[in-house]
PDB file of C-alpha atoms in Angstrom:
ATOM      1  CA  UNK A  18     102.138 137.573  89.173  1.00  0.00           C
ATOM      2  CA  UNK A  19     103.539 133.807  90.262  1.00  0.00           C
ATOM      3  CA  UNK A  20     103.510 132.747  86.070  1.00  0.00           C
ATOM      4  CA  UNK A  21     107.909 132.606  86.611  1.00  0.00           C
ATOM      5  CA  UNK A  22     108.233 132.035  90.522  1.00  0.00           C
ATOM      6  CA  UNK A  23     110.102 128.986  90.699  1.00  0.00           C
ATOM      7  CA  UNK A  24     107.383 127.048  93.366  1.00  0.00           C
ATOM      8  CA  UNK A  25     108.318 124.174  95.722  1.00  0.00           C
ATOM      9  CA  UNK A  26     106.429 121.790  97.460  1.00  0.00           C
ATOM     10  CA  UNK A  27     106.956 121.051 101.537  1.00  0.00           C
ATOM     11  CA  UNK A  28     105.866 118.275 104.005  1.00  0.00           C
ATOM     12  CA  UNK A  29     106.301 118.110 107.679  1.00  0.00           C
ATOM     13  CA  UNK A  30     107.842 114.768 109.419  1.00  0.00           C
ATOM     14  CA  UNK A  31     108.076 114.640 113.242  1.00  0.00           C
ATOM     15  CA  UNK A  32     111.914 113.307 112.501  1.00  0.00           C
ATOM     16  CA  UNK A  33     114.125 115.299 110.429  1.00  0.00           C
ATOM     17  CA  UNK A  34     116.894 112.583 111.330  1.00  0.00           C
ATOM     18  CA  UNK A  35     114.793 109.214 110.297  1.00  0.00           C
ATOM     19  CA  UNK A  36     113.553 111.349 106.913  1.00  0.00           C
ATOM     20  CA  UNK A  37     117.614 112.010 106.172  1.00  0.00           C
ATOM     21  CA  UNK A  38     118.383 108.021 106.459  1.00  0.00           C
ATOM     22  CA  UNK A  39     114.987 107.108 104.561  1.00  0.00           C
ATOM     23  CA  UNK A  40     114.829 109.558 101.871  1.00  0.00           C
ATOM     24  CA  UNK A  41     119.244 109.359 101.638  1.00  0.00           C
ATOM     25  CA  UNK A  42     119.822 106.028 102.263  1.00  0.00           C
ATOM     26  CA  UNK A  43     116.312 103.544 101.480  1.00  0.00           C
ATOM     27  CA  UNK A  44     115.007 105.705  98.225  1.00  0.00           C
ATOM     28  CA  UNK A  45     118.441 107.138  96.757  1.00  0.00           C
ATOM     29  CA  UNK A  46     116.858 110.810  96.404  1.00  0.00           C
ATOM     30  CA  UNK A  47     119.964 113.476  96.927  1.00  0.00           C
ATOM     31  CA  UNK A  48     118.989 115.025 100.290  1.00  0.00           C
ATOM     32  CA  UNK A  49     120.706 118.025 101.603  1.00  0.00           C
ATOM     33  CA  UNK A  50     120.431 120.575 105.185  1.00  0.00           C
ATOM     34  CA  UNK A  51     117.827 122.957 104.980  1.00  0.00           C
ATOM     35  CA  UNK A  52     117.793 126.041 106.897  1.00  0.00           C
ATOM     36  CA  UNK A  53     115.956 125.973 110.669  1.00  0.00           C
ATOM     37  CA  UNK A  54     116.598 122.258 110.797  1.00  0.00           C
ATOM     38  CA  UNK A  55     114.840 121.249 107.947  1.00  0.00           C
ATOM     39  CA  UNK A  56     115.620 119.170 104.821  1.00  0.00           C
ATOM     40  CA  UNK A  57     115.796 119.252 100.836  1.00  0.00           C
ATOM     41  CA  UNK A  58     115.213 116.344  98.898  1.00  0.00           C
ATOM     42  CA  UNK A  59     117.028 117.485  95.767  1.00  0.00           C
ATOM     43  CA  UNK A  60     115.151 115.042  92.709  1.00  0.00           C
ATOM     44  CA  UNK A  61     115.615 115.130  89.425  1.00  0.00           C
ATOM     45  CA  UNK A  62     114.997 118.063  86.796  1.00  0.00           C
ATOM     46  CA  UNK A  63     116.386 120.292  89.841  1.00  0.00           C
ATOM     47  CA  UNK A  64     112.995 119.964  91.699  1.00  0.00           C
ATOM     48  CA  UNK A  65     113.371 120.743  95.646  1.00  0.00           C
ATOM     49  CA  UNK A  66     110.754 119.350  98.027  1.00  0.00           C
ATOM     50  CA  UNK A  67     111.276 121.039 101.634  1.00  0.00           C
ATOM     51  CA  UNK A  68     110.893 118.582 104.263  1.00  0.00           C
ATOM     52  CA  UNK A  69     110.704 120.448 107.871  1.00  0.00           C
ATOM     53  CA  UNK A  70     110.087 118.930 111.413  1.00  0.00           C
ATOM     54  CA  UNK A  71     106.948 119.100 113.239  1.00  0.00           C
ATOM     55  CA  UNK A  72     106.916 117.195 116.317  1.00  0.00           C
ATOM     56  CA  UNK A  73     103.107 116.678 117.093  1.00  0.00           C
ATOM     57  CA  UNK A  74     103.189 115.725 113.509  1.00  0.00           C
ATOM     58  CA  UNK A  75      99.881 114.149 111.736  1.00  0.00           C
ATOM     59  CA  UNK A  76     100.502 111.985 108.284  1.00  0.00           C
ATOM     60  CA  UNK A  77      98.327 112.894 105.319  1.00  0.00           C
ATOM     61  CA  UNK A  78      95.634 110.990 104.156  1.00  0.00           C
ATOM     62  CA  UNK A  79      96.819 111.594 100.702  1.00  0.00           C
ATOM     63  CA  UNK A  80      99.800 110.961  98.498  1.00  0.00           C
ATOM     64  CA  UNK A  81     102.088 113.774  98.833  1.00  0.00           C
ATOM     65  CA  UNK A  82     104.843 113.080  96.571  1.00  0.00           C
ATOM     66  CA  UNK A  83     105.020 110.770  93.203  1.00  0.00           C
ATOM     67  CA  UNK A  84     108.166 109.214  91.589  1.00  0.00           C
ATOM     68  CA  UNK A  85     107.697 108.399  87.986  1.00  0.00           C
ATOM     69  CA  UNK A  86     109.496 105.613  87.088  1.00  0.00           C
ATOM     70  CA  UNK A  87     109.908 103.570  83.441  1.00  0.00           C
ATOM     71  CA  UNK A  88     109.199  99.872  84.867  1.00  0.00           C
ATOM     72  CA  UNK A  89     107.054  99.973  87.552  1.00  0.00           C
ATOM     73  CA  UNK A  90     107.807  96.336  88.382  1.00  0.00           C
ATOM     74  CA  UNK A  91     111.064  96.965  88.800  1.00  0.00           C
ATOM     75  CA  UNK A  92     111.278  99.770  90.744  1.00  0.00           C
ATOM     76  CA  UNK A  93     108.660  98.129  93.337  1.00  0.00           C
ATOM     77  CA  UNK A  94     111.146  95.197  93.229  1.00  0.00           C
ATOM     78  CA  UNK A  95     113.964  97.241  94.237  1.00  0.00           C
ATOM     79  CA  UNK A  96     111.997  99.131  96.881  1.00  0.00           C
ATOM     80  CA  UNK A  97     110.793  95.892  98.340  1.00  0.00           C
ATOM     81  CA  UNK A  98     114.444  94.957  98.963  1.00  0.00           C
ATOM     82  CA  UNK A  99     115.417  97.871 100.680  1.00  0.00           C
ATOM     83  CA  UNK A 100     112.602  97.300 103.185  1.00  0.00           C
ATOM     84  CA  UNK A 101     109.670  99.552 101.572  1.00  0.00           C
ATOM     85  CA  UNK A 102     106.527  97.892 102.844  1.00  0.00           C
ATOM     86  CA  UNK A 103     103.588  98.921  99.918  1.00  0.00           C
ATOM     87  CA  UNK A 104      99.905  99.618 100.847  1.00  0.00           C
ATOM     88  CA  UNK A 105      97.510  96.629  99.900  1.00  0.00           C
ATOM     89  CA  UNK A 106      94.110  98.113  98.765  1.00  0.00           C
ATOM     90  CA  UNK A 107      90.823  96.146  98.557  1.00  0.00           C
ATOM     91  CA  UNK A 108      88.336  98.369  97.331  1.00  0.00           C
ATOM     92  CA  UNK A 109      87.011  97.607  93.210  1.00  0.00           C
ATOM     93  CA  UNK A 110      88.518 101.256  92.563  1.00  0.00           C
ATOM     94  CA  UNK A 111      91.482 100.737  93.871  1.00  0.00           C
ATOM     95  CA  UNK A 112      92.961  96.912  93.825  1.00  0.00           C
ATOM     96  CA  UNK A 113      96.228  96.773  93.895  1.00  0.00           C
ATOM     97  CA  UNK A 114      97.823  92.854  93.645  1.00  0.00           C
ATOM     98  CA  UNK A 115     100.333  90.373  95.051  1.00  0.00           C
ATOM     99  CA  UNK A 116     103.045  93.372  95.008  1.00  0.00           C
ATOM    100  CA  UNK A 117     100.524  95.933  95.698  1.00  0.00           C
ATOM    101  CA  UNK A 118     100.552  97.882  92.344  1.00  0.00           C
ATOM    102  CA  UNK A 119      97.333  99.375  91.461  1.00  0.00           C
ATOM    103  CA  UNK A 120      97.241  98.124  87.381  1.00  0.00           C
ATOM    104  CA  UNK A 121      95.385 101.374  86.137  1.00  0.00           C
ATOM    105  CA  UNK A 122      96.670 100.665  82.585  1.00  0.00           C
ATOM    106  CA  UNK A 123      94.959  97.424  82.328  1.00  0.00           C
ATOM    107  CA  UNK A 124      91.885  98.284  83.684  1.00  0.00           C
ATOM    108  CA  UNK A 125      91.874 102.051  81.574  1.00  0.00           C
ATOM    109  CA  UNK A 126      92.048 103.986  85.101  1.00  0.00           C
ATOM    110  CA  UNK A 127      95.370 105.473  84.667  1.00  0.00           C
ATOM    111  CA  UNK A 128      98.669 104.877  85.685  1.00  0.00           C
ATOM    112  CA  UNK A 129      99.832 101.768  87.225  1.00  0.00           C
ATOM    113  CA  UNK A 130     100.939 102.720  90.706  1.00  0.00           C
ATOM    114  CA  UNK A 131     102.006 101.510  93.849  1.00  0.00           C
ATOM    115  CA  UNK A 132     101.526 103.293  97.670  1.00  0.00           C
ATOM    116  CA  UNK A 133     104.265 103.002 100.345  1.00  0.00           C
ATOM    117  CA  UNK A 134     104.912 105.178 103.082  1.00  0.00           C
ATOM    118  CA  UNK A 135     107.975 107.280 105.135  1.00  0.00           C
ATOM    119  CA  UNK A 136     108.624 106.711 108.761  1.00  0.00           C
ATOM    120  CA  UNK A 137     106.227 109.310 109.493  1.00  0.00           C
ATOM    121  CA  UNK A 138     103.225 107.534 107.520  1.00  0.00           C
ATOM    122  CA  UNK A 139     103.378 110.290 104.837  1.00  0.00           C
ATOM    123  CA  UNK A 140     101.826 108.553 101.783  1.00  0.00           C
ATOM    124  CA  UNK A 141     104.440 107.921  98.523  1.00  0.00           C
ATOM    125  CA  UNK A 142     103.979 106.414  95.234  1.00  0.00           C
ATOM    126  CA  UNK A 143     105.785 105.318  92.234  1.00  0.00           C
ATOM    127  CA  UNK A 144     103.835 105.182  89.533  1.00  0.00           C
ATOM    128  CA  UNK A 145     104.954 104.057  85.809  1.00  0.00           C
ATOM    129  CA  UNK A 146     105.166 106.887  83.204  1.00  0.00           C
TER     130      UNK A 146
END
């Protein structure tokens, strides 16, 4: 019944405005009005991702949207200087190191990645394809 319906993903961030500039502005993703106030983060391949406000707003405890990227040292660089703060983790499942990328590869536990979050403490990753 759904095998051709042309699915999006959504999130909720208790400001539409702050989402715009960090989505726009800090991670380059093409960002567009959405109807009732909301947003579209327009990425690549012609995916959508609906981004809508909710004012008594509560961030998920998981990651809710991935960017692959080729060099995953690079793009953490970048990030860095545009003021992305990444999520240091501790735990001996889930170490991430000086820069706070989780080296899956190494350790044959998937993907390297790295954690950083939106002004609404959504969690975000970039992890290297």
């Amino acid at each position: 019944m759904l095998k051709d319906s042309k699915a999006f993903s959504g999130f909720a961030v208790p400001d539409i405005a702050k989402a715009r500039e960090f989505y726009g502005q800090t991670l380059g993703v093409g960002v567009a009005d959405g109807e009732m106030g909301a947003l579209e983060l327009r990425l690549g391949g012609g995916h959508t991702v609906f981004v809508y406000p909710k004012p008594d707003h509560e961030p998920a405890t998981y990651t809710i949207l991935n960017f692959p990227v080729d060099d995953i040292d690079g793009a953490v660089d970048e990030l860095t200087k545009a003021g992305v703060s990444f999520e240091r983790y501790d735990d001996p499942q889930l170490k991430t190191d000086e820069k706070g990328i989780a080296r899956g590869k190494a350790a044959g536990q998937g993907p390297d990645i790295a954690w950083f979050r939106d002004p609404a403490g959504n969690i975000l990753s970039v992890m290297e394809s």
